[in-house]
Amino acid sequence: MLGTDVAYSQTVSAPPRPVLRGYYPWVDYAKGMGIILVVFGHVLRGIEKAGIARGNDALVILDSVIYSFHMPLFFFVSGLFFYNSLEKRRSDGLIRNKFDTIVYPYIVWSTIQGVVEIVLSSHTNGHFSSGELVSILWAPRDQFWFLYILMMCFVVFIIFEVSFSKINYLFMSVILSFFCVFRGKLDAPFIFDLFLANAVFFSVGILCGRYMSFFEEVCRKYIILLLVVAGCSQYIFHFTYHFIYTRMGFSTLFLAMASILFFIGVSLNLEGKLNIIKIIGKYSMPIYLIHVITGSGTRIVLHGVFHVDDPYVHVALGTAMGVFCPIALYKYANAHGMGALFTMPRGRKSLLSPSSAN
């Protein structure tokens, strides 16, 4: 689709790299912890917008800590397996696969969530009109921006791979880090600004994926050092300099990378333990697609029906419903012939397969 076999053969003639295994259990742990933070963060913001938890400085700091790295973590992990997927499927096959498992659910669930917001407009924090449904093609809403930008990353990096004989991802990551840090001066459109903010993590993931065994060994062996670096970075960033995650600068980039490496170190050391996190990670995509509906629905019922205003109750129940209800809905849909809600019917490739999940 994006290049000939000749162009692709030039790509794979790059310097040798280790062949990746088919499945890395620790990845599900990383995605499990990451998606729990995603749901928790959105529930937290939902109750704040609804006026249930306002003026709480601790929650503001907690929000900034979470948002400083939780989405970059997913870009990084996706980058780790970029080469593995490219070698397995080639450029055109990888694009088709990502269309089925990223673009298709993006369109389906952006539409479903938009319709829900329209129907329940008097109860939700958002304001979505029927005319805006079409705009999801160029202006992603709410949490769906991640899928939009992730697909952009795959397309852009595939184009790079089929266009050049070899790519130095260390050099590319350095260049992208400057674009990430100074993107505010470029005054780029919203979509391209989001791409520049996150492409560097995808690129660094690709770089680390080329040396996966060494990368795993370092993260597992030096977990305590990573804890100290990530913890000190978060403390200095938030409590010494009183920054928040939206600040553009190399300190923000370093903070994200330090936190990502620590979380991956934790994931590597969790293998074989706390399987509930691994299970949650396995279902991270369905959770991401549905959690705003189920989490917000929990807030609406608690606040509007039962008149519960305790923010801790909202956070606990909202997060639990945001994580486990999507898993139940996904299983129900697949068991009753409604799997097309999640993946393109032509392929029937499950969102839970390693190739489509990464």
Short mmCIF file of C-alpha atoms in Angstrom, two decimals:
data_model
loop_
_atom_site.label_atom_id
_atom_site.label_comp_id
_atom_site.label_asym_id
_atom_site.label_seq_id
_atom_site.Cartn_x
_atom_site.Cartn_y
_atom_site.Cartn_z
CA MET A 1 0.00 0.00 0.00
CA LEU A 2 2.65 2.47 1.06
CA GLY A 3 5.62 0.95 -0.68
CA THR A 4 6.95 -1.86 -2.84
CA ASP A 5 8.64 -5.04 -1.70
CA VAL A 6 11.91 -3.55 -2.93
CA ALA A 7 11.54 -0.57 -0.64
CA TYR A 8 10.67 -2.86 2.21
CA SER A 9 13.66 -5.12 1.56
CA GLN A 10 15.86 -2.06 1.90
CA THR A 11 14.26 -1.39 5.25
CA VAL A 12 14.97 -4.82 6.67
CA SER A 13 18.60 -4.62 5.55
CA ALA A 14 19.22 -2.13 8.36
CA PRO A 15 21.70 -3.05 11.12
CA PRO A 16 20.80 -6.39 12.73
CA ARG A 17 18.49 -6.39 15.68
CA PRO A 18 17.24 -9.15 17.97
CA VAL A 19 14.12 -10.98 16.84
CA LEU A 20 11.32 -10.31 19.31
CA ARG A 21 9.37 -13.08 20.96
CA GLY A 22 5.70 -13.35 20.13
CA TYR A 23 4.39 -12.45 23.57
CA TYR A 24 5.75 -10.54 26.56
CA PRO A 25 3.59 -11.09 29.68
CA TRP A 26 4.97 -7.98 31.40
CA VAL A 27 3.40 -5.81 28.69
CA ASP A 28 -0.07 -6.71 29.97
CA TYR A 29 1.01 -5.63 33.46
CA ALA A 30 2.24 -2.29 32.09
CA LYS A 31 -0.97 -1.76 30.14
CA GLY A 32 -3.03 -2.89 33.13
CA MET A 33 -1.50 -0.33 35.48
CA GLY A 34 -1.62 2.29 32.74
CA ILE A 35 -5.30 1.80 31.91
CA ILE A 36 -6.25 1.88 35.61
CA LEU A 37 -4.56 5.29 35.82
CA VAL A 38 -6.41 6.40 32.67
CA VAL A 39 -9.78 5.48 34.15
CA PHE A 40 -8.89 6.90 37.56
CA GLY A 41 -7.75 10.18 35.98
CA HIS A 42 -10.90 10.58 33.91
CA VAL A 43 -13.15 9.78 36.87
CA LEU A 44 -11.24 12.33 38.93
CA ARG A 45 -11.68 14.99 36.28
CA GLY A 46 -15.33 14.09 35.85
CA ILE A 47 -16.24 14.66 39.47
CA GLU A 48 -14.19 17.87 39.50
CA LYS A 49 -16.10 19.26 36.50
CA ALA A 50 -19.37 18.20 38.11
CA GLY A 51 -18.51 20.22 41.21
CA ILE A 52 -18.19 17.20 43.49
CA ALA A 53 -14.48 17.67 44.20
CA ARG A 54 -13.28 21.22 43.65
CA GLY A 55 -10.55 23.25 45.31
CA ASN A 56 -8.59 20.19 46.42
CA ASP A 57 -4.89 20.87 45.87
CA ALA A 58 -3.96 17.24 46.54
CA LEU A 59 -6.22 16.09 43.71
CA VAL A 60 -4.67 18.69 41.39
CA ILE A 61 -1.20 17.32 42.12
CA LEU A 62 -2.41 13.73 41.74
CA ASP A 63 -3.97 14.61 38.40
CA SER A 64 -0.70 16.15 37.18
CA VAL A 65 1.37 13.16 38.31
CA ILE A 66 -0.91 10.76 36.42
CA TYR A 67 -1.07 12.86 33.26
CA SER A 68 2.68 13.42 33.24
CA PHE A 69 3.31 9.90 31.90
CA HIS A 70 0.29 7.60 31.60
CA MET A 71 -0.49 8.24 27.90
CA PRO A 72 3.19 8.47 26.86
CA LEU A 73 3.49 5.00 28.42
CA PHE A 74 1.07 3.58 25.85
CA PHE A 75 2.87 5.27 22.95
CA PHE A 76 6.16 3.90 24.23
CA VAL A 77 4.85 0.34 24.54
CA SER A 78 3.30 0.52 21.05
CA GLY A 79 6.66 1.63 19.67
CA LEU A 80 8.45 -1.29 21.32
CA PHE A 81 6.68 -3.73 19.01
CA PHE A 82 6.58 -1.63 15.86
CA TYR A 83 9.39 -3.58 14.13
CA ASN A 84 7.96 -6.91 15.18
CA SER A 85 4.61 -6.03 13.61
CA LEU A 86 6.22 -4.55 10.51
CA GLU A 87 8.35 -7.61 9.86
CA LYS A 88 5.38 -9.90 10.41
CA ARG A 89 2.83 -8.04 8.28
CA ARG A 90 4.86 -5.77 5.98
CA SER A 91 3.81 -2.17 5.49
CA ASP A 92 0.46 -2.68 3.74
CA GLY A 93 -0.60 -5.49 6.07
CA LEU A 94 0.28 -3.48 9.16
CA ILE A 95 -1.75 -0.51 7.93
CA ARG A 96 -4.77 -2.77 7.31
CA ASN A 97 -4.37 -4.36 10.73
CA LYS A 98 -4.21 -0.99 12.47
CA PHE A 99 -7.19 0.27 10.50
CA ASP A 100 -9.19 -2.73 11.74
CA THR A 101 -8.05 -2.48 15.37
CA ILE A 102 -7.56 1.29 15.82
CA VAL A 103 -9.43 3.34 13.20
CA TYR A 104 -12.54 1.19 13.06
CA PRO A 105 -13.19 1.09 16.84
CA TYR A 106 -12.28 4.80 16.98
CA ILE A 107 -15.10 5.64 14.56
CA VAL A 108 -17.61 3.23 16.10
CA TRP A 109 -17.08 4.26 19.73
CA SER A 110 -16.63 7.97 19.04
CA THR A 111 -20.06 7.81 17.43
CA ILE A 112 -21.60 5.75 20.23
CA GLN A 113 -20.19 7.99 22.94
CA GLY A 114 -21.28 11.08 21.00
CA VAL A 115 -24.85 9.77 20.71
CA VAL A 116 -24.89 8.96 24.44
CA GLU A 117 -23.71 12.51 25.23
CA ILE A 118 -26.44 13.97 23.03
CA VAL A 119 -29.17 11.85 24.63
CA LEU A 120 -27.93 12.55 28.17
CA SER A 121 -26.79 16.13 27.54
CA SER A 122 -28.64 17.44 30.57
CA HIS A 123 -26.69 15.10 32.86
CA THR A 124 -23.17 15.07 31.37
CA ASN A 125 -20.26 17.50 31.65
CA GLY A 126 -19.72 17.64 27.89
CA HIS A 127 -21.76 19.44 25.24
CA PHE A 128 -21.91 17.47 22.01
CA SER A 129 -24.21 18.22 19.07
CA SER A 130 -25.30 15.92 16.26
CA GLY A 131 -23.46 18.12 13.76
CA GLU A 132 -20.18 17.41 15.55
CA LEU A 133 -20.39 13.67 14.86
CA VAL A 134 -18.84 14.18 11.44
CA SER A 135 -15.97 16.19 12.90
CA ILE A 136 -14.48 13.10 14.54
CA LEU A 137 -12.75 12.48 11.19
CA TRP A 138 -10.45 15.45 11.80
CA ALA A 139 -11.07 16.50 15.41
CA PRO A 140 -11.06 13.58 17.89
CA ARG A 141 -13.10 14.05 21.04
CA ASP A 142 -12.27 13.27 24.62
CA GLN A 143 -10.17 10.14 25.20
CA PHE A 144 -10.30 9.11 21.54
CA TRP A 145 -7.50 11.51 20.64
CA PHE A 146 -5.07 8.75 21.66
CA LEU A 147 -6.30 6.34 18.99
CA TYR A 148 -6.20 9.09 16.37
CA ILE A 149 -2.61 10.05 17.19
CA LEU A 150 -1.50 6.43 17.61
CA MET A 151 -2.67 5.69 14.07
CA MET A 152 -0.81 8.77 12.86
CA CYS A 153 2.35 7.44 14.49
CA PHE A 154 2.03 4.09 12.76
CA VAL A 155 1.39 5.68 9.36
CA VAL A 156 4.21 8.23 9.66
CA PHE A 157 6.81 5.73 10.88
CA ILE A 158 5.80 3.16 8.26
CA ILE A 159 6.29 5.85 5.59
CA PHE A 160 9.75 6.54 7.04
CA GLU A 161 10.60 2.84 6.97
CA VAL A 162 9.59 2.26 3.34
CA SER A 163 11.15 5.53 2.17
CA PHE A 164 14.65 5.18 3.62
CA SER A 165 17.13 2.33 3.56
CA LYS A 166 17.79 2.66 7.28
CA ILE A 167 16.75 4.97 10.09
CA ASN A 168 18.78 6.02 13.11
CA TYR A 169 16.10 6.08 15.80
CA LEU A 170 18.44 7.58 18.35
CA PHE A 171 18.89 10.60 16.10
CA MET A 172 15.17 10.68 15.27
CA SER A 173 14.24 10.53 18.96
CA VAL A 174 16.54 13.46 19.72
CA ILE A 175 15.00 15.50 16.90
CA LEU A 176 11.46 14.61 17.99
CA SER A 177 12.29 15.54 21.58
CA PHE A 178 13.08 19.08 20.43
CA PHE A 179 9.82 19.22 18.48
CA CYS A 180 8.01 17.98 21.60
CA VAL A 181 9.60 20.57 23.87
CA PHE A 182 9.37 23.57 21.53
CA ARG A 183 6.13 22.70 19.73
CA GLY A 184 4.40 25.66 21.40
CA LYS A 185 6.52 28.02 19.31
CA LEU A 186 5.39 26.30 16.09
CA ASP A 187 1.74 27.22 16.60
CA ALA A 188 0.80 23.94 14.91
CA PRO A 189 -2.84 22.81 14.50
CA PHE A 190 -4.26 20.84 17.41
CA ILE A 191 -3.81 17.40 15.81
CA PHE A 192 -0.19 18.00 14.80
CA ASP A 193 0.57 19.47 18.21
CA LEU A 194 -0.68 16.24 19.80
CA PHE A 195 1.40 14.22 17.36
CA LEU A 196 4.56 16.19 18.18
CA ALA A 197 3.85 15.82 21.89
CA ASN A 198 3.73 12.02 21.71
CA ALA A 199 5.70 10.82 18.66
CA VAL A 200 8.97 11.01 20.61
CA PHE A 201 7.75 8.30 23.02
CA PHE A 202 6.77 6.07 20.09
CA SER A 203 10.23 6.63 18.58
CA VAL A 204 12.09 5.91 21.83
CA GLY A 205 9.95 2.76 22.16
CA ILE A 206 11.12 1.63 18.71
CA LEU A 207 14.72 2.31 19.72
CA CYS A 208 14.42 0.28 22.95
CA GLY A 209 12.61 -2.50 21.09
CA ARG A 210 15.69 -3.05 18.91
CA TYR A 211 17.59 -4.04 22.05
CA MET A 212 14.72 -5.68 23.91
CA SER A 213 16.70 -8.20 25.96
CA PHE A 214 19.11 -5.55 27.20
CA PHE A 215 16.22 -3.14 27.82
CA GLU A 216 14.33 -5.73 29.89
CA GLU A 217 17.42 -6.65 31.89
CA VAL A 218 18.19 -3.03 32.79
CA CYS A 219 14.59 -2.20 33.79
CA ARG A 220 14.27 -5.36 35.89
CA LYS A 221 17.69 -5.17 37.54
CA TYR A 222 17.70 -1.47 38.36
CA ILE A 223 14.11 -1.14 39.57
CA ILE A 224 15.18 0.55 42.82
CA LEU A 225 17.27 3.11 40.95
CA LEU A 226 14.36 3.78 38.59
CA LEU A 227 12.07 4.23 41.61
CA VAL A 228 14.44 6.80 43.12
CA VAL A 229 14.88 8.69 39.84
CA ALA A 230 11.15 8.71 39.02
CA GLY A 231 10.11 9.55 42.58
CA CYS A 232 12.64 12.36 42.96
CA SER A 233 11.74 13.72 39.53
CA GLN A 234 8.03 13.82 40.39
CA TYR A 235 8.74 15.46 43.76
CA ILE A 236 11.09 18.13 42.39
CA PHE A 237 8.82 18.84 39.43
CA HIS A 238 5.61 19.20 41.44
CA PHE A 239 6.70 20.29 44.92
CA THR A 240 9.99 22.12 44.44
CA TYR A 241 9.23 24.00 41.23
CA HIS A 242 5.41 23.73 41.44
CA PHE A 243 5.12 22.77 37.77
CA ILE A 244 2.24 20.81 36.27
CA TYR A 245 2.31 18.32 33.43
CA THR A 246 1.19 20.84 30.77
CA ARG A 247 4.47 22.72 31.07
CA MET A 248 6.62 22.34 27.95
CA GLY A 249 10.28 21.70 28.62
CA PHE A 250 12.95 19.04 28.83
CA SER A 251 12.09 18.55 32.50
CA THR A 252 8.60 17.39 31.47
CA LEU A 253 10.06 15.03 28.89
CA PHE A 254 12.56 13.61 31.40
CA LEU A 255 9.80 13.21 33.99
CA ALA A 256 7.68 11.19 31.58
CA MET A 257 10.54 8.93 30.49
CA ALA A 258 11.72 8.29 34.06
CA SER A 259 8.19 7.38 35.14
CA ILE A 260 7.64 5.15 32.10
CA LEU A 261 10.85 3.19 32.73
CA PHE A 262 9.95 2.77 36.39
CA PHE A 263 6.49 1.42 35.50
CA ILE A 264 8.03 -1.00 33.02
CA GLY A 265 10.50 -2.10 35.71
CA VAL A 266 7.56 -2.73 38.05
CA SER A 267 5.77 -4.66 35.29
CA LEU A 268 8.79 -6.88 34.68
CA ASN A 269 9.05 -7.66 38.39
CA LEU A 270 5.32 -8.38 38.67
CA GLU A 271 5.33 -11.27 36.19
CA GLY A 272 3.54 -14.22 37.76
CA LYS A 273 2.02 -12.07 40.51
CA LEU A 274 -1.16 -9.99 40.84
CA ASN A 275 -2.75 -11.59 37.79
CA ILE A 276 -5.75 -9.26 38.06
CA ILE A 277 -3.54 -6.45 36.71
CA LYS A 278 -2.43 -8.67 33.84
CA ILE A 279 -6.06 -9.48 33.02
CA ILE A 280 -7.01 -5.80 33.09
CA GLY A 281 -4.08 -5.06 30.77
CA LYS A 282 -5.25 -7.72 28.34
CA TYR A 283 -8.55 -5.85 28.03
CA SER A 284 -6.99 -2.37 27.95
CA MET A 285 -8.41 -1.45 24.53
CA PRO A 286 -12.08 -2.26 25.32
CA ILE A 287 -11.65 -0.46 28.63
CA TYR A 288 -10.25 2.58 26.85
CA LEU A 289 -13.14 2.62 24.39
CA ILE A 290 -15.96 2.34 26.94
CA HIS A 291 -14.70 3.59 30.31
CA VAL A 292 -15.90 7.18 29.92
CA ILE A 293 -19.47 5.99 29.35
CA THR A 294 -19.49 3.58 32.30
CA GLY A 295 -17.46 5.82 34.61
CA SER A 296 -19.57 8.89 33.86
CA GLY A 297 -22.72 6.81 34.13
CA THR A 298 -21.67 5.77 37.62
CA ARG A 299 -21.18 9.42 38.60
CA ILE A 300 -24.57 10.41 37.20
CA VAL A 301 -26.37 7.62 39.07
CA LEU A 302 -24.52 8.23 42.36
CA HIS A 303 -25.01 11.97 42.26
CA GLY A 304 -28.38 12.31 40.54
CA VAL A 305 -30.24 9.29 41.90
CA PHE A 306 -28.64 8.50 45.26
CA HIS A 307 -27.39 12.05 46.00
CA VAL A 308 -23.92 10.81 46.96
CA ASP A 309 -21.43 13.68 47.13
CA ASP A 310 -18.46 11.95 48.75
CA PRO A 311 -15.61 12.29 46.20
CA TYR A 312 -13.86 9.18 47.52
CA VAL A 313 -16.95 7.04 46.93
CA HIS A 314 -17.23 8.49 43.43
CA VAL A 315 -13.57 7.81 42.64
CA ALA A 316 -13.65 4.24 44.00
CA LEU A 317 -16.90 3.14 42.35
CA GLY A 318 -16.34 5.16 39.17
CA THR A 319 -12.91 3.60 38.64
CA ALA A 320 -14.16 0.08 39.39
CA MET A 321 -17.10 0.44 37.00
CA GLY A 322 -14.89 2.11 34.41
CA VAL A 323 -12.50 -0.85 34.46
CA PHE A 324 -14.73 -3.91 34.90
CA CYS A 325 -17.94 -2.97 33.07
CA PRO A 326 -16.13 -2.60 29.71
CA ILE A 327 -14.57 -6.04 30.20
CA ALA A 328 -18.01 -7.54 30.83
CA LEU A 329 -19.50 -5.70 27.84
CA TYR A 330 -16.67 -6.83 25.58
CA LYS A 331 -17.09 -10.46 26.61
CA TYR A 332 -20.88 -10.25 26.21
CA ALA A 333 -20.56 -8.68 22.76
CA ASN A 334 -18.20 -11.38 21.51
CA ALA A 335 -20.29 -14.17 23.01
CA HIS A 336 -23.48 -12.90 21.34
CA GLY A 337 -22.26 -12.15 17.84
CA MET A 338 -21.65 -8.43 18.35
CA GLY A 339 -17.89 -8.45 18.02
CA ALA A 340 -18.23 -5.95 15.16
CA LEU A 341 -18.62 -3.28 17.83
CA PHE A 342 -14.89 -3.59 18.46
CA THR A 343 -13.08 -4.78 15.34
CA MET A 344 -13.67 -4.71 11.59
CA PRO A 345 -15.86 -7.73 10.74
CA ARG A 346 -13.77 -8.68 7.70
CA GLY A 347 -10.78 -9.70 9.82
CA ARG A 348 -12.47 -10.66 13.09
CA LYS A 349 -9.08 -10.02 14.66
CA SER A 350 -9.60 -9.74 18.39
CA LEU A 351 -8.47 -6.59 20.13
CA LEU A 352 -6.82 -8.89 22.66
CA SER A 353 -4.35 -10.50 20.26
CA PRO A 354 -0.74 -9.44 20.90
CA SER A 355 -0.29 -8.06 17.39
CA SER A 356 -3.35 -5.88 17.50
CA ALA A 357 -2.93 -4.78 21.08
CA ASN A 358 0.56 -3.38 20.69
#
